[in-house]
Coordinates of C-alpha atoms in Angstrom, one line a residue:
Chain A
M1 CA -59.5 36.2 20.2
D2 CA -57.4 38.8 21.5
K3 CA -53.7 39.0 20.9
Q4 CA -52.4 37.3 24.1
V5 CA -54.4 34.1 23.2
F6 CA -53.5 34.2 19.8
L7 CA -50.0 34.7 20.3
K8 CA -50.0 31.8 22.9
D9 CA -51.6 29.6 20.7
L10 CA -49.4 30.7 17.6
Q11 CA -46.4 29.5 20.2
K12 CA -47.9 26.0 20.8
Q13 CA -48.4 25.3 17.2
L14 CA -45.0 26.6 16.3
K15 CA -43.6 24.3 19.1
K16 CA -45.6 21.2 18.1
F17 CA -44.3 21.9 14.6
G18 CA -40.4 22.2 16.0
V19 CA -39.6 25.5 14.5
N20 CA -36.4 26.6 16.0
N21 CA -36.6 30.2 15.6
A22 CA -40.5 30.4 16.9
S23 CA -39.6 33.5 18.9
D24 CA -38.6 35.8 15.9
Y25 CA -42.0 35.1 14.4
L26 CA -44.1 35.5 17.8
D27 CA -42.1 39.2 18.2
Y28 CA -42.8 40.0 14.8
Y29 CA -46.5 39.3 15.1
S30 CA -46.8 40.6 18.2
E31 CA -45.2 44.2 16.5
Y32 CA -47.6 44.1 14.0
L33 CA -50.6 43.2 15.7
D34 CA -49.4 46.2 18.3
D35 CA -49.3 48.6 14.8
L36 CA -52.9 47.4 13.6
I37 CA -53.9 48.3 17.3
E38 CA -52.2 51.6 17.3
N39 CA -53.7 52.6 13.7
G40 CA -57.2 52.1 15.8
L41 CA -58.5 48.2 15.2
T42 CA -59.2 46.6 18.5
E43 CA -57.3 43.4 19.3
E44 CA -60.0 41.2 17.9
E45 CA -60.2 43.1 14.8
A46 CA -56.6 43.0 14.4
V47 CA -56.4 39.2 14.7
Q48 CA -58.6 38.7 12.2
K49 CA -56.9 41.2 9.9
V50 CA -53.9 39.0 10.5
G51 CA -56.0 35.7 9.4
G52 CA -55.9 33.8 12.9
V53 CA -53.8 31.0 14.1
K54 CA -53.9 28.6 11.3
K55 CA -53.4 30.6 8.3
V56 CA -50.3 32.4 10.1
L57 CA -48.8 29.2 10.8
I58 CA -49.1 28.3 7.4
E59 CA -47.6 31.4 6.2
I60 CA -44.6 30.7 8.6
I61 CA -43.9 27.2 8.0
S62 CA -44.1 28.1 4.2
D63 CA -41.5 31.0 5.0
N64 CA -37.9 30.8 3.6
D65 CA -36.0 31.7 6.8
V66 CA -38.0 29.1 8.9
E67 CA -35.9 26.8 10.9
I68 CA -37.1 23.2 11.3
P69 CA -34.9 20.4 12.2
Q70 CA -34.5 17.8 9.4
T71 CA -37.5 15.0 9.8
S72 CA -34.6 12.3 10.0
D73 CA -33.1 14.1 13.1
R74 CA -36.5 14.1 14.7
L75 CA -36.9 10.4 13.8
K76 CA -33.7 9.8 15.5
S77 CA -34.3 11.2 18.8
A78 CA -37.6 9.9 18.7
L79 CA -36.3 6.4 18.4
L80 CA -33.6 7.5 20.9
I81 CA -36.2 8.1 23.6
V82 CA -38.4 5.0 22.7
S83 CA -35.9 2.3 23.0
L84 CA -34.6 4.2 26.2
P85 CA -35.5 1.3 28.4
V86 CA -32.9 -1.3 25.8
W87 CA -29.8 0.9 26.1
G88 CA -30.4 2.8 29.3
P89 CA -29.7 -0.1 31.9
L90 CA -26.9 -1.6 29.4
L91 CA -25.1 2.2 29.7
F92 CA -25.8 2.8 33.3
A93 CA -24.3 -1.0 33.7
L94 CA -21.3 0.2 31.6
Y95 CA -20.6 3.5 33.9
L96 CA -21.0 1.2 36.9
I97 CA -17.9 -1.0 35.6
P98 CA -15.3 1.3 36.4
I99 CA -16.7 2.4 39.7
L100 CA -17.0 -1.0 41.3
L101 CA -13.4 -1.8 39.9
I102 CA -12.1 1.2 41.8
V103 CA -14.1 -0.4 45.0
A104 CA -12.4 -3.2 44.6
V105 CA -8.8 -1.8 44.3
L106 CA -9.6 -0.2 47.5
L107 CA -10.9 -3.4 49.2
I108 CA -7.7 -5.1 47.8
A109 CA -5.6 -2.3 49.5
L110 CA -7.7 -2.3 52.7
S111 CA -7.0 -6.1 52.8
F112 CA -3.3 -5.9 52.0
G113 CA -3.0 -3.1 54.7
I114 CA -4.8 -5.0 57.6
A115 CA -3.2 -8.4 56.7
G116 CA 0.4 -6.7 56.8
V117 CA -0.1 -4.7 59.9
W118 CA -1.4 -7.9 61.5
T119 CA 1.6 -9.8 60.4
L120 CA 4.0 -7.0 61.1
V121 CA 2.6 -6.9 64.8
G122 CA 2.9 -11.1 64.9
S123 CA 6.5 -11.1 63.9
F124 CA 7.5 -9.0 66.9
I125 CA 5.7 -11.7 69.2
V126 CA 7.2 -14.8 66.8
T127 CA 11.0 -12.7 67.7
F128 CA 10.1 -13.5 71.3
K129 CA 8.3 -17.0 71.1
I130 CA 10.1 -18.7 68.3
G131 CA 13.1 -17.2 67.0
V132 CA 14.6 -14.5 64.7
L133 CA 14.9 -16.8 61.9
S134 CA 10.6 -17.1 61.7
A135 CA 10.3 -13.5 62.6
G136 CA 12.3 -12.4 59.9
L137 CA 10.4 -14.5 57.5
Q138 CA 7.2 -13.0 58.8
F139 CA 8.5 -9.4 58.9
G140 CA 9.6 -9.8 55.2
I141 CA 6.0 -10.9 54.4
S142 CA 4.5 -8.2 56.2
L143 CA 6.7 -5.8 54.2
V144 CA 5.4 -7.1 51.1
F145 CA 1.8 -7.0 52.2
I146 CA 2.2 -3.3 53.1
G147 CA 4.0 -2.3 49.8
L148 CA 1.5 -4.2 48.1
A149 CA -1.3 -2.5 49.9
I150 CA 0.1 1.0 49.1
L151 CA 0.6 0.1 45.7
S152 CA -3.3 -1.1 45.1
E153 CA -3.9 2.6 47.2
Q154 CA -1.9 4.5 44.5
L155 CA -3.8 2.6 41.9
F156 CA -7.1 3.3 43.6
A157 CA -6.0 7.1 44.0
G158 CA -5.3 7.4 39.9
M159 CA -8.6 5.3 39.0
S160 CA -10.5 7.6 41.0
Q161 CA -8.6 10.5 39.6
K162 CA -9.5 9.5 35.9
L163 CA -13.1 8.7 36.7
F164 CA -13.3 12.2 38.3
S165 CA -12.4 13.8 35.3
F166 CA -14.2 11.7 32.9
N167 CA -17.4 12.6 35.0
K168 CA -16.3 16.1 34.7
Y169 CA -15.8 15.6 30.6
L170 CA -19.2 13.9 30.4
F171 CA -20.8 17.2 32.4
K172 CA -19.2 19.5 30.1
K173 CA -20.4 17.8 27.3
F174 CA -24.1 17.0 28.0
N175 CA -24.7 20.3 30.3
V176 CA -25.5 22.3 26.6
R177 CA -27.6 24.8 28.6
G178 CA -24.8 25.8 31.0
I179 CA -26.2 24.7 34.3
Chain B
M1 CA 3.1 13.7 50.7
N2 CA -0.3 12.9 50.1
L3 CA -1.3 9.6 50.2
F4 CA -4.7 10.3 48.1
K5 CA -2.8 11.7 45.0
V6 CA -0.6 9.5 42.5
N7 CA 3.1 10.2 44.0
S8 CA 6.0 8.3 42.4
K9 CA 7.5 8.7 45.7
I10 CA 5.1 6.6 47.3
I11 CA 5.4 3.9 44.5
I12 CA 9.0 3.8 44.6
L13 CA 8.8 3.5 48.2
A14 CA 6.1 0.7 48.1
L15 CA 8.3 -1.1 45.7
V16 CA 11.1 -0.5 47.8
L17 CA 9.4 -2.3 50.6
I18 CA 8.4 -5.3 48.6
A19 CA 11.9 -5.7 47.2
A20 CA 13.3 -5.5 51.0
G21 CA 10.6 -8.0 52.3
V22 CA 10.7 -10.4 49.1
V23 CA 14.7 -10.8 50.2
L24 CA 14.2 -10.6 54.1
A25 CA 11.6 -13.6 53.8
L26 CA 13.6 -15.3 51.1
V27 CA 17.1 -15.0 53.4
S28 CA 15.1 -16.4 56.4
Y29 CA 13.8 -18.7 54.9
S30 CA 16.8 -20.2 53.0
N31 CA 18.2 -20.3 57.1
L32 CA 15.2 -22.3 58.0
H33 CA 16.4 -24.7 55.2
F34 CA 12.9 -24.0 53.5
D35 CA 11.4 -26.5 55.9
V36 CA 7.5 -26.0 55.4
S37 CA 6.8 -28.6 58.4
A38 CA 9.0 -26.7 60.7
L39 CA 6.7 -23.5 60.3
I40 CA 3.3 -25.6 60.1
N41 CA 4.3 -27.5 63.2
H42 CA 4.1 -24.9 65.4
G43 CA 0.1 -25.2 65.0
G44 CA -0.3 -22.1 63.3
T45 CA 0.6 -20.4 66.7
W46 CA 3.6 -18.5 65.3
Y47 CA 2.6 -16.4 63.0
A48 CA -0.2 -13.9 64.6
P49 CA -0.5 -12.2 67.6
I50 CA -3.1 -14.2 69.1
K51 CA -3.0 -17.9 70.1
W52 CA -5.3 -19.6 67.6
D53 CA -6.5 -22.9 69.0
M54 CA -8.1 -25.0 66.0
G55 CA -8.7 -27.8 67.9
Y56 CA -6.5 -30.2 66.7

């Protein structure tokens, strides 16, 4: 077994055991092997002198400075992943609710706007066809509609701003690797 | 005035429009003696720019 194969094998095993500071040990053993090779041993002899992957692994795991996450944490994350089909869709539905609410508010704003403009145009026609009083009533109603349209539009703007900042917060919170 | 941002001026404008509309509608309607049938008996032709023939 040459040095590269030994280090790769060791890396795989350390990953399997969830060792957080695996690179420290890999660096250490890489340098150690280099020293042995400099002192005249071949790569195979050096790896043999170190004791092979299994022995080194046992040494690392029993080392005082090794960082292995608590079993409960690993169990927790395993449970989280296994139960993803249950809570995933629920979480997604929960996330969809505000988005659909915002769409609903936008549609309300649009409906009020269209109704407002429609009755506004109609009120001018009513002035000549029926009379000023009926036109006044319709004009008043159209103003109410347009006012409600603007209010709903503002509600839409506010809600989408809130959703945007919430998404930004979520991105910052879960973007631990700093993409 | 950006319509796509929450703006207190726009909200106040909307509230003023609603208040003015309610007052105008109520005043006109009171002058029509709150007569619902007077409005409806136009056969629906009065409230929209297009003539709406419902067939009755």
